[in-house]
Coordinates of C-alpha atoms and ligand atoms in Angstrom, one line a residue:
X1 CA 96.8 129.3 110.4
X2 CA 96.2 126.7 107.6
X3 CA 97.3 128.2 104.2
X4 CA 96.3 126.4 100.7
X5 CA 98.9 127.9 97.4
X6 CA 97.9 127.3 94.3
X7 CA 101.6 127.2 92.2
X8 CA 103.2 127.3 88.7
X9 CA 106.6 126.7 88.9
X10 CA 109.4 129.0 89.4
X11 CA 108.0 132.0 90.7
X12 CA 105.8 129.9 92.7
X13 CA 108.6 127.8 94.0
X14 CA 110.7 131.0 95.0
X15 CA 107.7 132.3 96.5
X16 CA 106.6 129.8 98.6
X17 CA 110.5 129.3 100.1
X18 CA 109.5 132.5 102.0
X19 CA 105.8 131.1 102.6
X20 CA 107.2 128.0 104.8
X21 CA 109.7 130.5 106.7
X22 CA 106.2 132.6 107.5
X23 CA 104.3 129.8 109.0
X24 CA 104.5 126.5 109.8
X25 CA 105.5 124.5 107.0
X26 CA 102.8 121.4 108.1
X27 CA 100.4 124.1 107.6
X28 CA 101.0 124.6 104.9
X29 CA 99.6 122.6 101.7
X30 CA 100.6 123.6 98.0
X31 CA 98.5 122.8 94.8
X32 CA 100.0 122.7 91.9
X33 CA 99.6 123.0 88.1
X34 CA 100.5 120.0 85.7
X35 CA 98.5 120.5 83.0
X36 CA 102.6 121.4 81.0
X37 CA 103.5 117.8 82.2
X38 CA 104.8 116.0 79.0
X39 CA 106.4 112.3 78.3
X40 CA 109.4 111.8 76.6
X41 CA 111.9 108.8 76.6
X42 CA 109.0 107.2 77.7
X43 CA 109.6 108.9 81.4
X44 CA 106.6 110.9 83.2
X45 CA 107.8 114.5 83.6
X46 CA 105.9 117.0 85.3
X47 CA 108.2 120.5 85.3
X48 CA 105.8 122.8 87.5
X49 CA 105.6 120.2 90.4
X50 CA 108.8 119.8 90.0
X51 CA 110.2 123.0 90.1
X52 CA 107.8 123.3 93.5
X53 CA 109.6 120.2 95.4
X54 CA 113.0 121.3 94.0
X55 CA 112.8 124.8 95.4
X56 CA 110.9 123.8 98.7
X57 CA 114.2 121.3 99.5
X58 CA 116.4 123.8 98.8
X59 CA 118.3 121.7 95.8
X60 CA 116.7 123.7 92.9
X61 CA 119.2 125.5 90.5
X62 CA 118.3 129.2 91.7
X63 CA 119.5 131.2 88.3
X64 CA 118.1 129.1 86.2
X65 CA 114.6 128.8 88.8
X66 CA 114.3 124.8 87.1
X67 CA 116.0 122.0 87.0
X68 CA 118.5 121.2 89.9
X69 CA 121.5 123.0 91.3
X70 CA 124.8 121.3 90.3
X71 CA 123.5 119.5 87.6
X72 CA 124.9 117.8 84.9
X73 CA 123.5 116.7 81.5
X74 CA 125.7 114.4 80.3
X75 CA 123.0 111.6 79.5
X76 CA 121.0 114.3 77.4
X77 CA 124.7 114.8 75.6
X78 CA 124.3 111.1 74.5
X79 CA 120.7 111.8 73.7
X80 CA 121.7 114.5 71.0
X81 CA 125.1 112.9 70.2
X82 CA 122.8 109.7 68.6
X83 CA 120.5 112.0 67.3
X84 CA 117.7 111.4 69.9
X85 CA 115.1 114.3 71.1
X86 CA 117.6 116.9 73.2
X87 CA 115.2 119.9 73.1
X88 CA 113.9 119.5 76.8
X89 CA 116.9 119.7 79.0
X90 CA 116.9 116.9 81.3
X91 CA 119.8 116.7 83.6
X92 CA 121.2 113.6 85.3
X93 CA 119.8 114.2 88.6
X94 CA 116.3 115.2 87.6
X95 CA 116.1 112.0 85.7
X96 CA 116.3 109.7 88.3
X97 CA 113.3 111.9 89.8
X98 CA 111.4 111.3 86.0
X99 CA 112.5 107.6 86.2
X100 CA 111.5 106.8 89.8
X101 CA 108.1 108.7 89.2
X102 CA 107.6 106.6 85.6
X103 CA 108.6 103.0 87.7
X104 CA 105.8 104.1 90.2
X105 CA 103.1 105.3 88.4
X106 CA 103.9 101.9 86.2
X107 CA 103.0 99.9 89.4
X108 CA 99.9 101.9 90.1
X109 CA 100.8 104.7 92.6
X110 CA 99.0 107.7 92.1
X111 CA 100.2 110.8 90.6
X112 CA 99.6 112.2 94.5
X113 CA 101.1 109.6 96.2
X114 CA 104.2 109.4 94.1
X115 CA 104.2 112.9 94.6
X116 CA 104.0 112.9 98.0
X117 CA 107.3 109.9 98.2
X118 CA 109.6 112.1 96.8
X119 CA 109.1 115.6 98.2
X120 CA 109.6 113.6 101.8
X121 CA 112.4 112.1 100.2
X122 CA 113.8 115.2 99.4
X123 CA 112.9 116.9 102.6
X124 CA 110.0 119.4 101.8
X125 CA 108.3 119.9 104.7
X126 CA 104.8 120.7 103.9
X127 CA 102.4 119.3 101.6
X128 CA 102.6 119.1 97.4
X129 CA 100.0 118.3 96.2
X130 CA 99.3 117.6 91.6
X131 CA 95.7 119.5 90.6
X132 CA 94.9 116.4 89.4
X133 CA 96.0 113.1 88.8
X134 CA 93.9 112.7 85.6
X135 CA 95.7 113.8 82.8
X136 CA 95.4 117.2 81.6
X137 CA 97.1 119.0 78.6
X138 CA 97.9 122.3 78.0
X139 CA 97.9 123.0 74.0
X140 CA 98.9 126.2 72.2
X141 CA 97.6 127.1 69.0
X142 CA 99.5 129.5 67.0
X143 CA 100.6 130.6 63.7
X144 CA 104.6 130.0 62.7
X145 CA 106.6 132.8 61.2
X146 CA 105.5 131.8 57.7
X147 CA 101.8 132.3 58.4
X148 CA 100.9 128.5 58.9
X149 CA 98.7 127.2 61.5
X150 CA 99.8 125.3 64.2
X151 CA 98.9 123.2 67.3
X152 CA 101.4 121.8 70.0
X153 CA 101.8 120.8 73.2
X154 CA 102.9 123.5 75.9
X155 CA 106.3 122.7 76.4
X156 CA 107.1 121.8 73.0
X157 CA 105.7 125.5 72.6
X158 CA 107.6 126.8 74.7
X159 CA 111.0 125.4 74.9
X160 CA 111.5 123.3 71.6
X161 CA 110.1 126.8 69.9
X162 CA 111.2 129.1 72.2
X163 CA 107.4 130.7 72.1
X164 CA 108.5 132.5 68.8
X165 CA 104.7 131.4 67.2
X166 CA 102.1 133.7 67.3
X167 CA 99.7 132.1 69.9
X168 CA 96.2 132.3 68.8
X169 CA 94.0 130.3 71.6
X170 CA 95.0 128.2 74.8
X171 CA 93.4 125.0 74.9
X172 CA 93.1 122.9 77.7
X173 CA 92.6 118.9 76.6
X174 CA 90.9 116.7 79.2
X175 CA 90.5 119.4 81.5
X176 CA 86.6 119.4 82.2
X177 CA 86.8 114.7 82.2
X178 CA 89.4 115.8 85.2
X179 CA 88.8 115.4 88.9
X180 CA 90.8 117.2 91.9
X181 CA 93.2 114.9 93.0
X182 CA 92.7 113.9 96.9
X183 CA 93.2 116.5 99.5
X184 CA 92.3 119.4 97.1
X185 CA 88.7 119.9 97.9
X186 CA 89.6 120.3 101.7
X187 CA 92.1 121.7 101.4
X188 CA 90.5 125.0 99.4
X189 CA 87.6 124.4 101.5
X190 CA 89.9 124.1 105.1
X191 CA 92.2 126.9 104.7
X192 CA 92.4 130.3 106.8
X193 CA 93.9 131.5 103.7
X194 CA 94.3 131.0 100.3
X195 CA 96.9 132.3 98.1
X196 CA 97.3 133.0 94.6
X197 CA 101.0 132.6 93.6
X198 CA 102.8 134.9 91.6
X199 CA 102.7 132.1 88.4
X200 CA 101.9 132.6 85.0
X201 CA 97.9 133.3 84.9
X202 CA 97.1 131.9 81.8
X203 CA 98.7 128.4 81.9
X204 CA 100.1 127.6 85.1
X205 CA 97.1 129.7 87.6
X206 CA 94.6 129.3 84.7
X207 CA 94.9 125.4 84.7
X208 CA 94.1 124.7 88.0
X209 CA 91.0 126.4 88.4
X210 CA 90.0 124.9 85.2
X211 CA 89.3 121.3 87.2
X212 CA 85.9 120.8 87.7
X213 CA 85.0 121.9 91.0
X214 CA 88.3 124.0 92.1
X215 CA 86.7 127.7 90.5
X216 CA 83.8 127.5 93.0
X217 CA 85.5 126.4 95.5
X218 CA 88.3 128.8 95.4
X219 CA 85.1 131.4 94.7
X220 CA 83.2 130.3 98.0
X221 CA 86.0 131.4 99.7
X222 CA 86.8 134.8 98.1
X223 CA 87.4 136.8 101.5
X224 CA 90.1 134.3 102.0
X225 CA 92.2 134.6 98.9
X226 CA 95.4 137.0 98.1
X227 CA 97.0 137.0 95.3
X228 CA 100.4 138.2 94.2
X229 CA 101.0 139.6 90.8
X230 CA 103.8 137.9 88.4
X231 CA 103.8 140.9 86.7
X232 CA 105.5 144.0 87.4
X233 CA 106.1 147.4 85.6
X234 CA 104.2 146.0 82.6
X235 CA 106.3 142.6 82.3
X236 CA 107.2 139.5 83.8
X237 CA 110.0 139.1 85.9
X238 CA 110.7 135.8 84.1
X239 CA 109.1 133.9 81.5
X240 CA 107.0 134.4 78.6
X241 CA 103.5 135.6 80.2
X242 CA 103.7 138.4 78.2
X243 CA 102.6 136.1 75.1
X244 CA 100.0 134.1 76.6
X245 CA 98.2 136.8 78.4
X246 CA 97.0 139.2 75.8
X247 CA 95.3 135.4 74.3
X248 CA 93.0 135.8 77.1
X249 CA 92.0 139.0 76.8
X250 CA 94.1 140.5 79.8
X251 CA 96.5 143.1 79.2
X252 CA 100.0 142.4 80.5
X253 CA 99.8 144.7 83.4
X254 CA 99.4 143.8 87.3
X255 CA 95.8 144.8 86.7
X256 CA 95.4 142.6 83.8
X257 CA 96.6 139.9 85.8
X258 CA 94.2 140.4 88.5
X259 CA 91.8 140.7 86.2
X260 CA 92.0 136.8 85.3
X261 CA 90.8 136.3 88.7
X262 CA 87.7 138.5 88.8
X263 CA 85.3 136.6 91.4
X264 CA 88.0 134.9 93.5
X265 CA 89.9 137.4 94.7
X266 CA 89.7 139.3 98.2
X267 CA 93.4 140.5 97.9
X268 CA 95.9 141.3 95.5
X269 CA 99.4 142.3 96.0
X270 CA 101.0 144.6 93.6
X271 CA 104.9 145.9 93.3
X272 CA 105.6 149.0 94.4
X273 CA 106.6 150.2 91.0
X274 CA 102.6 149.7 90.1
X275 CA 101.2 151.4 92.7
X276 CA 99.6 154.0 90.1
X277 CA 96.9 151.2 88.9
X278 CA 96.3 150.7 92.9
X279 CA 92.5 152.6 93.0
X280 CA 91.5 151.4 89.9
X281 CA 91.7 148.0 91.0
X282 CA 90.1 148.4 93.7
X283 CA 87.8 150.0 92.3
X284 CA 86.8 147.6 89.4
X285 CA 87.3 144.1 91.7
X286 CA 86.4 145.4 94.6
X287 CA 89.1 144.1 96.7
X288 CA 91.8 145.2 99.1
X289 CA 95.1 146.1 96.8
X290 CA 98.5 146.1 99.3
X291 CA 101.3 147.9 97.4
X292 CA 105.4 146.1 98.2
X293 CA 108.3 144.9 97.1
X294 CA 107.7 142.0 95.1
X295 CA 110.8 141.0 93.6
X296 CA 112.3 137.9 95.3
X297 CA 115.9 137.7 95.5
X298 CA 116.4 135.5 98.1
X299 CA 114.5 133.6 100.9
X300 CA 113.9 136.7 102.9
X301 CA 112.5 138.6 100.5
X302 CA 110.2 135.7 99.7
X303 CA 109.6 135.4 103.2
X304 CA 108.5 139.3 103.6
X305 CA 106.4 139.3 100.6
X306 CA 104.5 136.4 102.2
X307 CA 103.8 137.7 105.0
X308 CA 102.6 141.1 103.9
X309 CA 100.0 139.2 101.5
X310 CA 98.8 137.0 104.8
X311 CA 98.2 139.7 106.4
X312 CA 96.3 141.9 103.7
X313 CA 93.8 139.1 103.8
X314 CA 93.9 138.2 107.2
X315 CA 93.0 140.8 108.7
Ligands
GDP401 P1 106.7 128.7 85.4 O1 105.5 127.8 85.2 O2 107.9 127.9 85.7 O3 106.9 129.7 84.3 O4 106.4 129.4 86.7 P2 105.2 130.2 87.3 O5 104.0 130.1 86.5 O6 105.1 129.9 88.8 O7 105.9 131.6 87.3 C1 106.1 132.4 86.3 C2 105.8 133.8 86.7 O8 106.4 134.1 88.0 C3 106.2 134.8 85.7 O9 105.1 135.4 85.2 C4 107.1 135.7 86.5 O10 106.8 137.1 86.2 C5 106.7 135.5 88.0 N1 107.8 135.7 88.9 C6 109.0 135.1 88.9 N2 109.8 135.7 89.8 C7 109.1 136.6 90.5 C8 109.4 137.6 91.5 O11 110.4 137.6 92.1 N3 108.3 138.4 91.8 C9 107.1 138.4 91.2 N4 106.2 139.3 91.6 N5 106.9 137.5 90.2 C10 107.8 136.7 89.8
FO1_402 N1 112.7 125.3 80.5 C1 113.4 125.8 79.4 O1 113.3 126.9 79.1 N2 114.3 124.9 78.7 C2 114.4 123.6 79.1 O2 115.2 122.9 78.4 C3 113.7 123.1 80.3 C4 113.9 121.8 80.7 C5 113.2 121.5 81.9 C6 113.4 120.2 82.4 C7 112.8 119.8 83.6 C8 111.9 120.7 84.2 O3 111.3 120.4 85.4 C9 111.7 122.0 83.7 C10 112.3 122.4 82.6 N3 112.2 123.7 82.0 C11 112.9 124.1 80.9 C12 111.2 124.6 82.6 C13 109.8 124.4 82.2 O4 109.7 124.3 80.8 C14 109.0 125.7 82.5 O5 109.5 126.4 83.6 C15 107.6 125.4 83.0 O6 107.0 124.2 82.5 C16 106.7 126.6 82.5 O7 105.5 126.4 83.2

């Protein structure tokens, strides 16, 4: 059974640890968002894919769900010690990953086929795949605490400003001058299954399906798709959907989040603790809801959450 994910980053990482324990992991292929890649120090960094290789090769930092386990940031100490920009926590190992990807990209590689060095390199066992390798951005505009209008970049957004603004629209810059990067196409087109991972809708899910080319072909292929809600009892298990959501016009429920993927879904997967808005989503998407546990804590949890959403759509 070939399976396509479309990812964020931490909950899609965690998730898809129990995905490649569920079925062959060179079955597997896993698209995912970088739309919140940013540059600084001049390196290439690109968190959600990131956060997907780190978790899928078993050296990601599992309370913090980014950045590496036994990590150490004393080069970002030196950063802030001479006054340089500290906000984005960059540890020592996950630099060398930011430098080796800036050295290749330098000499002409492809944001895919760098991609695809390291998560070998690392291990990972099935396929990574960036939406695209054109660059896309991710900007929030929002209003500060004093009422004055503002536009930034996601991550500065959300980490330097630890999404305290008032968000007001999403935009996406260079989004519809993008192209799918190779292997997406087919592999939307090619799968038995495709899943929606429990990621942020609005900026890591939202992204994605906002390269020309990747809504229709995700549509064409509705009676294929699960998703699995990243939001459960009215909130997110982690992260800050819960602002960006509301922009969009979805409320922060498990049927809100659904909602964002009116047309493409044949499956949705809600927590147990939601199982109340059950009928009514089926009702208004039309779709098969499957009621489990949805929190991951560990691999087989993950593991048994993925396989009760393959087999909700693969009936
Ligand atoms: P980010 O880009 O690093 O924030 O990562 P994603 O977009 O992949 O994931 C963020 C979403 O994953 C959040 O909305 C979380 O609610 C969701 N999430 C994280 N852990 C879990 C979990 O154990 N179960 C479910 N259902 N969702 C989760
Ligand atoms: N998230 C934070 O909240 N603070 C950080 O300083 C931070 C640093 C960071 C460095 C590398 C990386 O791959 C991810 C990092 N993240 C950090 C996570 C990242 O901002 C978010 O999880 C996603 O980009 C949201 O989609």
């Amino acid at each position: 059974m070939k399976v396509t994910a479309l990812a964020g980053g931490v909950g899609a990482g965690k998730f898809l640890r129990g995905l490649i324990r569920a079925v062959p992991p060179r079955d597997v292929t896993v698209v995912v968002n970088t739309a919140d890649d940013l540059e600084l120090h001049g390196l290439h960094i690109s968190p959600d894919v990131d956060s997907v290789t780190y978790w899928l090769s078993g050296l990601s930092d599992r309370e913090r769900g980014w950045g590496r386990a036994d990590e150490t940031f004393r080069a970002l100490g030196e950063v802030r010690r001479l006054g340089g920009e500290a906000w984005f926590a960059l540890g020592d190992l996950d630099l060398g990953i930011h430098m080796t990807r800036t050295e290749w990209l330098g000499r002409g590689a492809s944001l895919t086929e760098v991609t695809d060095r390291i998560r070998r390199a690392l291990g990972v066992p099935c396929r990574i795949l960036p939406m695209t390798d054109d660059p896309v951005h991710t900007w929030i505009d929002a209003v500060d605490a004093n009422g004055v209008a503002r536009s930034d970049p996601f991550q500065v957004y959300w980490v330097g400003r630890g999404a305290r603004d008032d968000v007001k629209s999403i935009r996406l810059e260079g989004a519809a001058d993008s192209a799918p990067s190779e292997g997406v196409m087919e592999a939307v087109a090619g799968a038995d299954v495709l899943i929606i991972c429990p990621s942020n809708p609005a900026v890591s899910i939202g992204p994605i399906l906002a390269v020309p080319g990747v809504r229709d072909a995700v549509a064409a292929r509705r009676d294929r798709v699960v998703g699995i809600s990243p939001i459960v009892g009215g909130a997110p298990v982690q992260g800050m959907a819960d602002r960006l959501m509301p922009v969009l016009g979805l409320e922060v429920t498990a049927a809100g989040a659904a909602r964002a993927y009116r047309g493409l879904l044949g499956g949705w997967v809600i927590d147990r603790r939601d199982a109340g808005l059950r009928s009514s989503i089926q009702a208004d998407l039309e779709i098969a809801v499957g009621t489990t546990d949805t929190i991951m804590v560990d691999d087989g949890s993950a593991e048994r959450l993925a396989g009760f959403a393959l087999e909700l759509i693969h009936r």
